[in-house]
PDB file of C-alpha atoms in Angstrom:
ATOM      1  CA  ASP A 122       5.349  11.392  -5.523  1.00 61.00           C
ATOM      2  CA  THR A 123       2.997   8.503  -4.785  1.00 65.00           C
ATOM      3  CA  GLU A 124       5.442   6.504  -2.750  1.00 89.00           C
ATOM      4  CA  VAL A 125       5.311   5.058   0.731  1.00 95.00           C
ATOM      5  CA  THR A 126       8.728   3.968   1.936  1.00 96.00           C
ATOM      6  CA  GLN A 127       9.479   1.463   4.667  1.00 97.00           C
ATOM      7  CA  THR A 128      12.699   0.564   6.439  1.00 96.00           C
ATOM      8  CA  PRO A 129      14.205  -1.857   6.959  1.00 96.00           C
ATOM      9  CA  LYS A 130      13.274  -4.183   4.116  1.00 95.00           C
ATOM     10  CA  HIS A 131      14.174  -7.255   6.161  1.00 95.00           C
ATOM     11  CA  LEU A 132      14.579  -7.674   9.922  1.00 96.00           C
ATOM     12  CA  VAL A 133      15.607 -10.684  11.961  1.00 95.00           C
ATOM     13  CA  MET A 134      15.298 -10.331  15.708  1.00 93.00           C
ATOM     14  CA  GLY A 135      15.392 -12.451  18.817  1.00 90.00           C
ATOM     15  CA  MET A 136      12.537 -12.609  21.292  1.00 88.00           C
ATOM     16  CA  THR A 137      14.338 -10.308  23.752  1.00 88.00           C
ATOM     17  CA  ASN A 138      15.282  -7.623  21.226  1.00 89.00           C
ATOM     18  CA  LYS A 139      13.789  -4.167  20.795  1.00 94.00           C
ATOM     19  CA  LYS A 140      13.542  -2.873  17.256  1.00 95.00           C
ATOM     20  CA  SER A 141      11.529  -0.334  15.269  1.00 97.00           C
ATOM     21  CA  LEU A 142       9.955  -0.315  11.844  1.00 98.00           C
ATOM     22  CA  LYS A 143       9.740   3.000  10.023  1.00 98.00           C
ATOM     23  CA  CYS A 144       7.340   4.309   7.414  1.00 98.00           C
ATOM     24  CA  GLU A 145       7.362   7.591   5.535  1.00 97.00           C
ATOM     25  CA  GLN A 146       5.129   9.289   2.979  1.00 96.00           C
ATOM     26  CA  HIS A 147       5.298  12.749   1.440  1.00 90.00           C
ATOM     27  CA  MET A 148       1.925  12.815  -0.280  1.00 92.00           C
ATOM     28  CA  GLY A 149       0.315  14.972   2.398  1.00 91.00           C
ATOM     29  CA  HIS A 150      -1.870  12.063   3.446  1.00 92.00           C
ATOM     30  CA  ARG A 151      -3.516  12.465   6.826  1.00 92.00           C
ATOM     31  CA  ALA A 152      -4.317   8.812   7.510  1.00 92.00           C
ATOM     32  CA  MET A 153      -1.670   6.142   8.010  1.00 94.00           C
ATOM     33  CA  TYR A 154      -2.057   2.443   8.704  1.00 94.00           C
ATOM     34  CA  TRP A 155      -0.084  -0.572   9.923  1.00 96.00           C
ATOM     35  CA  TYR A 156      -1.018  -4.007   8.618  1.00 95.00           C
ATOM     36  CA  LYS A 157       0.365  -7.465   9.260  1.00 95.00           C
ATOM     37  CA  GLN A 158       0.267  -9.995   6.447  1.00 92.00           C
ATOM     38  CA  LYS A 159       0.948 -13.715   6.589  1.00 90.00           C
ATOM     39  CA  ALA A 160       1.509 -15.779   3.466  1.00 83.00           C
ATOM     40  CA  LYS A 161      -1.608 -16.406   1.375  1.00 79.00           C
ATOM     41  CA  LYS A 162      -3.724 -14.208   3.690  1.00 86.00           C
ATOM     42  CA  PRO A 163      -5.139 -10.697   3.249  1.00 89.00           C
ATOM     43  CA  PRO A 164      -3.550  -7.759   5.064  1.00 91.00           C
ATOM     44  CA  GLU A 165      -4.701  -7.699   8.694  1.00 92.00           C
ATOM     45  CA  LEU A 166      -5.267  -4.224  10.106  1.00 92.00           C
ATOM     46  CA  MET A 167      -3.304  -3.394  13.272  1.00 95.00           C
ATOM     47  CA  PHE A 168      -3.435   0.379  13.806  1.00 94.00           C
ATOM     48  CA  VAL A 169      -4.873   3.457  12.111  1.00 92.00           C
ATOM     49  CA  TYR A 170      -3.711   7.025  12.657  1.00 93.00           C
ATOM     50  CA  SER A 171      -5.705  10.026  11.538  1.00 90.00           C
ATOM     51  CA  TYR A 172      -4.168  13.489  11.847  1.00 91.00           C
ATOM     52  CA  GLU A 173      -1.393  11.947  13.944  1.00 93.00           C
ATOM     53  CA  LYS A 174      -3.837  10.563  16.497  1.00 93.00           C
ATOM     54  CA  LEU A 175      -4.463   6.876  17.037  1.00 91.00           C
ATOM     55  CA  SER A 176      -7.873   6.125  15.586  1.00 87.00           C
ATOM     56  CA  ILE A 177      -7.989   2.337  15.680  1.00 83.00           C
ATOM     57  CA  ASN A 178      -6.102  -0.291  17.661  1.00 83.00           C
ATOM     58  CA  GLU A 179      -7.364  -3.675  16.545  1.00 84.00           C
ATOM     59  CA  SER A 180      -6.690  -5.386  19.888  1.00 85.00           C
ATOM     60  CA  VAL A 181      -3.016  -5.666  19.058  1.00 92.00           C
ATOM     61  CA  PRO A 182      -0.760  -7.057  21.831  1.00 93.00           C
ATOM     62  CA  SER A 183       1.225  -4.435  23.727  1.00 93.00           C
ATOM     63  CA  ARG A 184       4.489  -5.846  22.412  1.00 95.00           C
ATOM     64  CA  PHE A 185       3.632  -3.787  19.315  1.00 96.00           C
ATOM     65  CA  SER A 186       3.683  -0.043  20.012  1.00 96.00           C
ATOM     66  CA  PRO A 187       2.856   2.468  17.267  1.00 96.00           C
ATOM     67  CA  GLU A 188       4.040   6.042  17.142  1.00 96.00           C
ATOM     68  CA  CYS A 189       3.236   8.896  14.776  1.00 96.00           C
ATOM     69  CA  PRO A 190       5.857  11.625  15.354  1.00 94.00           C
ATOM     70  CA  ASN A 191       4.495  13.832  12.561  1.00 92.00           C
ATOM     71  CA  SER A 192       2.167  13.724   9.596  1.00 89.00           C
ATOM     72  CA  SER A 193       4.756  12.071   7.339  1.00 94.00           C
ATOM     73  CA  LEU A 194       6.165   9.436   9.659  1.00 97.00           C
ATOM     74  CA  LEU A 195       4.803   6.329  11.289  1.00 97.00           C
ATOM     75  CA  ASN A 196       6.824   3.986  13.477  1.00 98.00           C
ATOM     76  CA  LEU A 197       6.095   0.570  14.920  1.00 98.00           C
ATOM     77  CA  HIS A 198       8.156  -0.301  17.991  1.00 97.00           C
ATOM     78  CA  LEU A 199       8.687  -3.987  18.648  1.00 96.00           C
ATOM     79  CA  HIS A 200       9.620  -5.585  21.955  1.00 94.00           C
ATOM     80  CA  ALA A 201       9.585  -9.150  23.237  1.00 93.00           C
ATOM     81  CA  LEU A 202       8.027 -10.557  20.088  1.00 94.00           C
ATOM     82  CA  GLN A 203       7.094 -14.184  19.577  1.00 94.00           C
ATOM     83  CA  PRO A 204       8.024 -16.410  16.602  1.00 95.00           C
ATOM     84  CA  GLU A 205       4.372 -16.318  15.472  1.00 95.00           C
ATOM     85  CA  ASP A 206       4.768 -12.558  14.949  1.00 96.00           C
ATOM     86  CA  SER A 207       6.972 -13.307  11.943  1.00 96.00           C
ATOM     87  CA  ALA A 208       5.189 -11.782   8.938  1.00 95.00           C
ATOM     88  CA  LEU A 209       5.282  -9.030   6.338  1.00 94.00           C
ATOM     89  CA  TYR A 210       4.473  -5.702   8.015  1.00 96.00           C
ATOM     90  CA  LEU A 211       2.886  -3.215   5.683  1.00 96.00           C
ATOM     91  CA  CYS A 212       2.462   0.504   6.097  1.00 97.00           C
ATOM     92  CA  ALA A 213      -0.135   2.375   4.075  1.00 95.00           C
ATOM     93  CA  SER A 214      -1.489   5.880   3.762  1.00 93.00           C
ATOM     94  CA  SER A 215      -4.533   7.567   2.307  1.00 90.00           C
ATOM     95  CA  GLN A 216      -5.544  11.184   1.807  1.00 87.00           C
ATOM     96  CA  TRP A 217      -8.246  10.881   4.437  1.00 79.00           C
ATOM     97  CA  LEU A 218      -9.470   8.218   6.800  1.00 75.00           C
ATOM     98  CA  ALA A 219     -11.149   5.393   4.875  1.00 70.00           C
ATOM     99  CA  GLY A 220     -14.760   6.221   4.281  1.00 65.00           C
ATOM    100  CA  SER A 221     -14.290   9.973   4.411  1.00 58.00           C
ATOM    101  CA  SER A 222     -14.815  10.174   0.686  1.00 60.00           C
ATOM    102  CA  SER A 223     -14.520   8.195  -2.465  1.00 62.00           C
ATOM    103  CA  TYR A 224     -11.411   8.312  -4.597  1.00 67.00           C
ATOM    104  CA  ASN A 225      -9.461   7.912  -1.385  1.00 77.00           C
ATOM    105  CA  GLU A 226      -7.041   5.246  -2.524  1.00 84.00           C
ATOM    106  CA  GLN A 227      -4.808   3.627   0.038  1.00 88.00           C
ATOM    107  CA  PHE A 228      -1.155   3.411  -1.015  1.00 91.00           C
ATOM    108  CA  PHE A 229       1.028   0.680   0.426  1.00 94.00           C
ATOM    109  CA  GLY A 230       4.723   0.563   1.115  1.00 95.00           C
ATOM    110  CA  PRO A 231       6.844  -2.425   0.066  1.00 93.00           C
ATOM    111  CA  GLY A 232       6.710  -3.897   3.561  1.00 95.00           C
ATOM    112  CA  THR A 233       9.225  -5.113   6.117  1.00 96.00           C
ATOM    113  CA  ARG A 234       9.771  -8.873   6.217  1.00 95.00           C
ATOM    114  CA  LEU A 235      10.133  -9.640   9.929  1.00 96.00           C
ATOM    115  CA  THR A 236      11.509 -12.915  11.251  1.00 96.00           C
ATOM    116  CA  VAL A 237      11.448 -13.569  15.004  1.00 95.00           C
ATOM    117  CA  LEU A 238      13.781 -16.311  16.170  1.00 92.00           C
TER     118      LEU A 238
ATOM    119  CA  ASP B 115     -16.632 -12.045  10.264  1.00 69.00           C
ATOM    120  CA  GLN B 116     -15.350 -11.685   6.708  1.00 80.00           C
ATOM    121  CA  GLN B 117     -17.326  -8.835   5.140  1.00 91.00           C
ATOM    122  CA  VAL B 118     -15.514  -9.047   1.813  1.00 94.00           C
ATOM    123  CA  LYS B 119     -15.065 -12.444   0.210  1.00 94.00           C
ATOM    124  CA  GLN B 120     -13.223 -13.774  -2.787  1.00 96.00           C
ATOM    125  CA  ASN B 121     -14.431 -17.310  -3.198  1.00 92.00           C
ATOM    126  CA  SER B 122     -11.899 -18.381  -5.809  1.00 94.00           C
ATOM    127  CA  PRO B 123      -8.467 -18.752  -4.234  1.00 94.00           C
ATOM    128  CA  SER B 124      -6.842 -19.264  -7.622  1.00 96.00           C
ATOM    129  CA  LEU B 125      -7.444 -18.762 -11.342  1.00 97.00           C
ATOM    130  CA  SER B 126      -5.457 -19.784 -14.429  1.00 97.00           C
ATOM    131  CA  VAL B 127      -5.952 -18.060 -17.767  1.00 98.00           C
ATOM    132  CA  GLN B 128      -4.238 -18.304 -21.143  1.00 97.00           C
ATOM    133  CA  GLU B 129      -2.300 -15.265 -22.298  1.00 97.00           C
ATOM    134  CA  GLY B 130      -4.436 -12.958 -24.422  1.00 97.00           C
ATOM    135  CA  ARG B 131      -7.721 -14.192 -22.970  1.00 97.00           C
ATOM    136  CA  ILE B 132      -9.920 -12.434 -20.437  1.00 98.00           C
ATOM    137  CA  SER B 133      -9.347 -12.836 -16.685  1.00 98.00           C
ATOM    138  CA  ILE B 134     -12.390 -12.327 -14.471  1.00 98.00           C
ATOM    139  CA  LEU B 135     -11.869 -12.024 -10.747  1.00 98.00           C
ATOM    140  CA  ASN B 136     -14.887 -11.917  -8.473  1.00 98.00           C
ATOM    141  CA  CYS B 137     -15.592 -10.384  -5.104  1.00 97.00           C
ATOM    142  CA  ASP B 138     -18.704 -10.471  -2.903  1.00 97.00           C
ATOM    143  CA  TYR B 139     -19.519  -8.351   0.107  1.00 96.00           C
ATOM    144  CA  THR B 140     -22.106  -8.448   2.851  1.00 95.00           C
ATOM    145  CA  ASN B 141     -22.118  -4.899   4.226  1.00 92.00           C
ATOM    146  CA  SER B 142     -24.684  -2.751   2.399  1.00 91.00           C
ATOM    147  CA  MET B 143     -23.009   0.377   3.802  1.00 89.00           C
ATOM    148  CA  PHE B 144     -19.922  -0.152   1.649  1.00 91.00           C
ATOM    149  CA  ASP B 145     -19.799   2.584  -0.949  1.00 88.00           C
ATOM    150  CA  TYR B 146     -16.253   2.523  -2.296  1.00 90.00           C
ATOM    151  CA  PHE B 147     -14.416  -0.466  -3.692  1.00 92.00           C
ATOM    152  CA  LEU B 148     -10.815  -1.001  -4.731  1.00 93.00           C
ATOM    153  CA  TRP B 149      -8.717  -3.680  -6.392  1.00 96.00           C
ATOM    154  CA  TYR B 150      -5.086  -4.289  -5.492  1.00 95.00           C
ATOM    155  CA  LYS B 151      -2.440  -6.464  -7.099  1.00 96.00           C
ATOM    156  CA  LYS B 152       0.267  -8.042  -4.978  1.00 93.00           C
ATOM    157  CA  TYR B 153       3.496  -9.777  -5.907  1.00 90.00           C
ATOM    158  CA  PRO B 154       5.181 -12.013  -3.315  1.00 85.00           C
ATOM    159  CA  ALA B 155       7.106 -10.144  -0.594  1.00 77.00           C
ATOM    160  CA  GLU B 156       5.884  -6.761  -1.883  1.00 84.00           C
ATOM    161  CA  GLY B 157       3.177  -4.364  -0.740  1.00 89.00           C
ATOM    162  CA  PRO B 158      -0.157  -4.338  -2.591  1.00 92.00           C
ATOM    163  CA  THR B 159      -0.332  -1.971  -5.549  1.00 92.00           C
ATOM    164  CA  PHE B 160      -3.523  -0.029  -6.186  1.00 91.00           C
ATOM    165  CA  LEU B 161      -5.111  -0.930  -9.546  1.00 94.00           C
ATOM    166  CA  ILE B 162      -8.544   0.559  -9.919  1.00 94.00           C
ATOM    167  CA  SER B 163     -11.482   1.707  -7.826  1.00 92.00           C
ATOM    168  CA  ILE B 164     -15.195   2.322  -8.171  1.00 92.00           C
ATOM    169  CA  SER B 165     -17.689   4.383  -6.245  1.00 89.00           C
ATOM    170  CA  SER B 166     -21.144   3.003  -5.509  1.00 90.00           C
ATOM    171  CA  ILE B 167     -22.713   5.684  -7.715  1.00 90.00           C
ATOM    172  CA  LYS B 168     -21.224   3.928 -10.752  1.00 92.00           C
ATOM    173  CA  ASP B 169     -21.581   0.426 -12.105  1.00 95.00           C
ATOM    174  CA  LYS B 170     -18.481   0.381 -14.269  1.00 97.00           C
ATOM    175  CA  ASN B 171     -15.041   1.945 -14.286  1.00 95.00           C
ATOM    176  CA  GLU B 172     -12.424   1.322 -16.935  1.00 96.00           C
ATOM    177  CA  ASP B 173      -8.686   1.979 -16.985  1.00 95.00           C
ATOM    178  CA  GLY B 174      -6.784   0.524 -19.905  1.00 97.00           C
ATOM    179  CA  ARG B 175      -6.921  -3.267 -19.762  1.00 97.00           C
ATOM    180  CA  PHE B 176      -8.683  -3.207 -16.387  1.00 97.00           C
ATOM    181  CA  THR B 177     -12.424  -2.787 -15.892  1.00 98.00           C
ATOM    182  CA  VAL B 178     -14.289  -3.067 -12.632  1.00 97.00           C
ATOM    183  CA  PHE B 179     -18.012  -3.824 -12.586  1.00 98.00           C
ATOM    184  CA  LEU B 180     -20.239  -3.240  -9.578  1.00 97.00           C
ATOM    185  CA  ASN B 181     -23.633  -4.865  -9.031  1.00 97.00           C
ATOM    186  CA  LYS B 182     -24.994  -3.291  -5.843  1.00 94.00           C
ATOM    187  CA  SER B 183     -28.172  -5.321  -5.724  1.00 95.00           C
ATOM    188  CA  ALA B 184     -26.141  -8.524  -5.775  1.00 97.00           C
ATOM    189  CA  LYS B 185     -23.383  -7.056  -3.575  1.00 96.00           C
ATOM    190  CA  HIS B 186     -20.898  -8.247  -6.139  1.00 97.00           C
ATOM    191  CA  LEU B 187     -18.006  -6.729  -8.005  1.00 96.00           C
ATOM    192  CA  SER B 188     -15.667  -8.123 -10.590  1.00 98.00           C
ATOM    193  CA  LEU B 189     -12.375  -7.170 -12.168  1.00 98.00           C
ATOM    194  CA  HIS B 190     -11.880  -7.896 -15.858  1.00 98.00           C
ATOM    195  CA  ILE B 191      -8.402  -7.935 -17.341  1.00 98.00           C
ATOM    196  CA  VAL B 192      -8.299  -8.015 -21.114  1.00 97.00           C
ATOM    197  CA  PRO B 193      -6.068  -9.128 -22.711  1.00 97.00           C
ATOM    198  CA  SER B 194      -4.318 -10.985 -19.905  1.00 98.00           C
ATOM    199  CA  GLN B 195      -0.526 -10.906 -19.891  1.00 97.00           C
ATOM    200  CA  PRO B 196       2.007 -13.084 -18.027  1.00 96.00           C
ATOM    201  CA  GLY B 197       3.039 -10.035 -15.976  1.00 95.00           C
ATOM    202  CA  ASP B 198      -0.491  -9.945 -14.564  1.00 97.00           C
ATOM    203  CA  SER B 199       0.263 -13.121 -12.605  1.00 97.00           C
ATOM    204  CA  ALA B 200      -0.104 -12.045  -8.964  1.00 96.00           C
ATOM    205  CA  VAL B 201      -2.524 -12.164  -6.072  1.00 95.00           C
ATOM    206  CA  TYR B 202      -5.479  -9.800  -6.445  1.00 97.00           C
ATOM    207  CA  PHE B 203      -7.295  -8.390  -3.440  1.00 96.00           C
ATOM    208  CA  CYS B 204     -10.554  -6.506  -3.464  1.00 96.00           C
ATOM    209  CA  ALA B 205     -11.219  -4.024  -0.663  1.00 94.00           C
ATOM    210  CA  ALA B 206     -14.139  -1.898   0.461  1.00 92.00           C
ATOM    211  CA  SER B 207     -14.922   0.985   2.767  1.00 88.00           C
ATOM    212  CA  GLU B 208     -18.113   2.546   4.033  1.00 84.00           C
ATOM    213  CA  VAL B 209     -18.911   6.242   4.015  1.00 73.00           C
ATOM    214  CA  THR B 210     -18.903   6.517   7.810  1.00 69.00           C
ATOM    215  CA  GLY B 211     -16.140   3.999   8.330  1.00 70.00           C
ATOM    216  CA  ASN B 212     -12.498   4.408   9.194  1.00 73.00           C
ATOM    217  CA  GLN B 213     -10.833   1.400   7.621  1.00 82.00           C
ATOM    218  CA  PHE B 214     -10.619  -0.664   4.472  1.00 87.00           C
ATOM    219  CA  TYR B 215     -11.841  -4.254   4.520  1.00 91.00           C
ATOM    220  CA  PHE B 216      -9.908  -6.727   2.391  1.00 93.00           C
ATOM    221  CA  GLY B 217     -10.988  -9.915   0.691  1.00 94.00           C
ATOM    222  CA  THR B 218      -8.962 -13.098   1.019  1.00 92.00           C
ATOM    223  CA  GLY B 219      -7.329 -12.738  -2.388  1.00 95.00           C
ATOM    224  CA  THR B 220      -7.296 -14.642  -5.694  1.00 97.00           C
ATOM    225  CA  SER B 221      -4.032 -15.870  -7.126  1.00 96.00           C
ATOM    226  CA  LEU B 222      -4.047 -15.305 -10.893  1.00 97.00           C
ATOM    227  CA  THR B 223      -1.693 -17.222 -13.170  1.00 97.00           C
ATOM    228  CA  VAL B 224      -1.506 -16.166 -16.796  1.00 97.00           C
ATOM    229  CA  ILE B 225      -0.052 -18.962 -18.908  1.00 97.00           C
ATOM    230  CA  PRO B 226       2.103 -17.855 -21.864  1.00 94.00           C
TER     231      PRO B 226
END
């Protein structure tokens, strides 16, 4: 099983709503990532978890709150978002933290298309 | 500061011909490189990777070449097929790092 799943596939929310994005992998990977991607741009790293501990927070606004309940799950809690936060949110996982070794491919989920009204 | 660059935002190739996508990097500590393919509204799909101890890695129609002295890698797709039309991202990581760095992407169109 080389699959990373994400729910929901699409999400429309108002600026006062609270919602959560979910990500799951069953490959035994110990590193998980959240990216934000705008059209025609590369994925932009938001958070990295390694062994369920937050390893990187790329100066992401506090209206985005990550959570790693266990080694297979990664959540991204959203609150009071702005219209400019509308994007494709991608979850990814890799066996180890990037750079730990070669042949450490990062697998991406299909993404959640988020629209903030 | 963009450490991984793809200077061609788009490329068009005739079906059956070779597609060559290029990627340059600035960080000499990068030692592992990957190529991803992305369709619109989907997550990137891993294609092929190469370690800095090699200069070539081949997988079916896809071959990645690495020139460390020039800090340059390329992805060759031969023969190109219409289903290869997508955006291609190169990415890199360094041995002591903790993240992957992505290029800006090249949109490939294979014309039937």
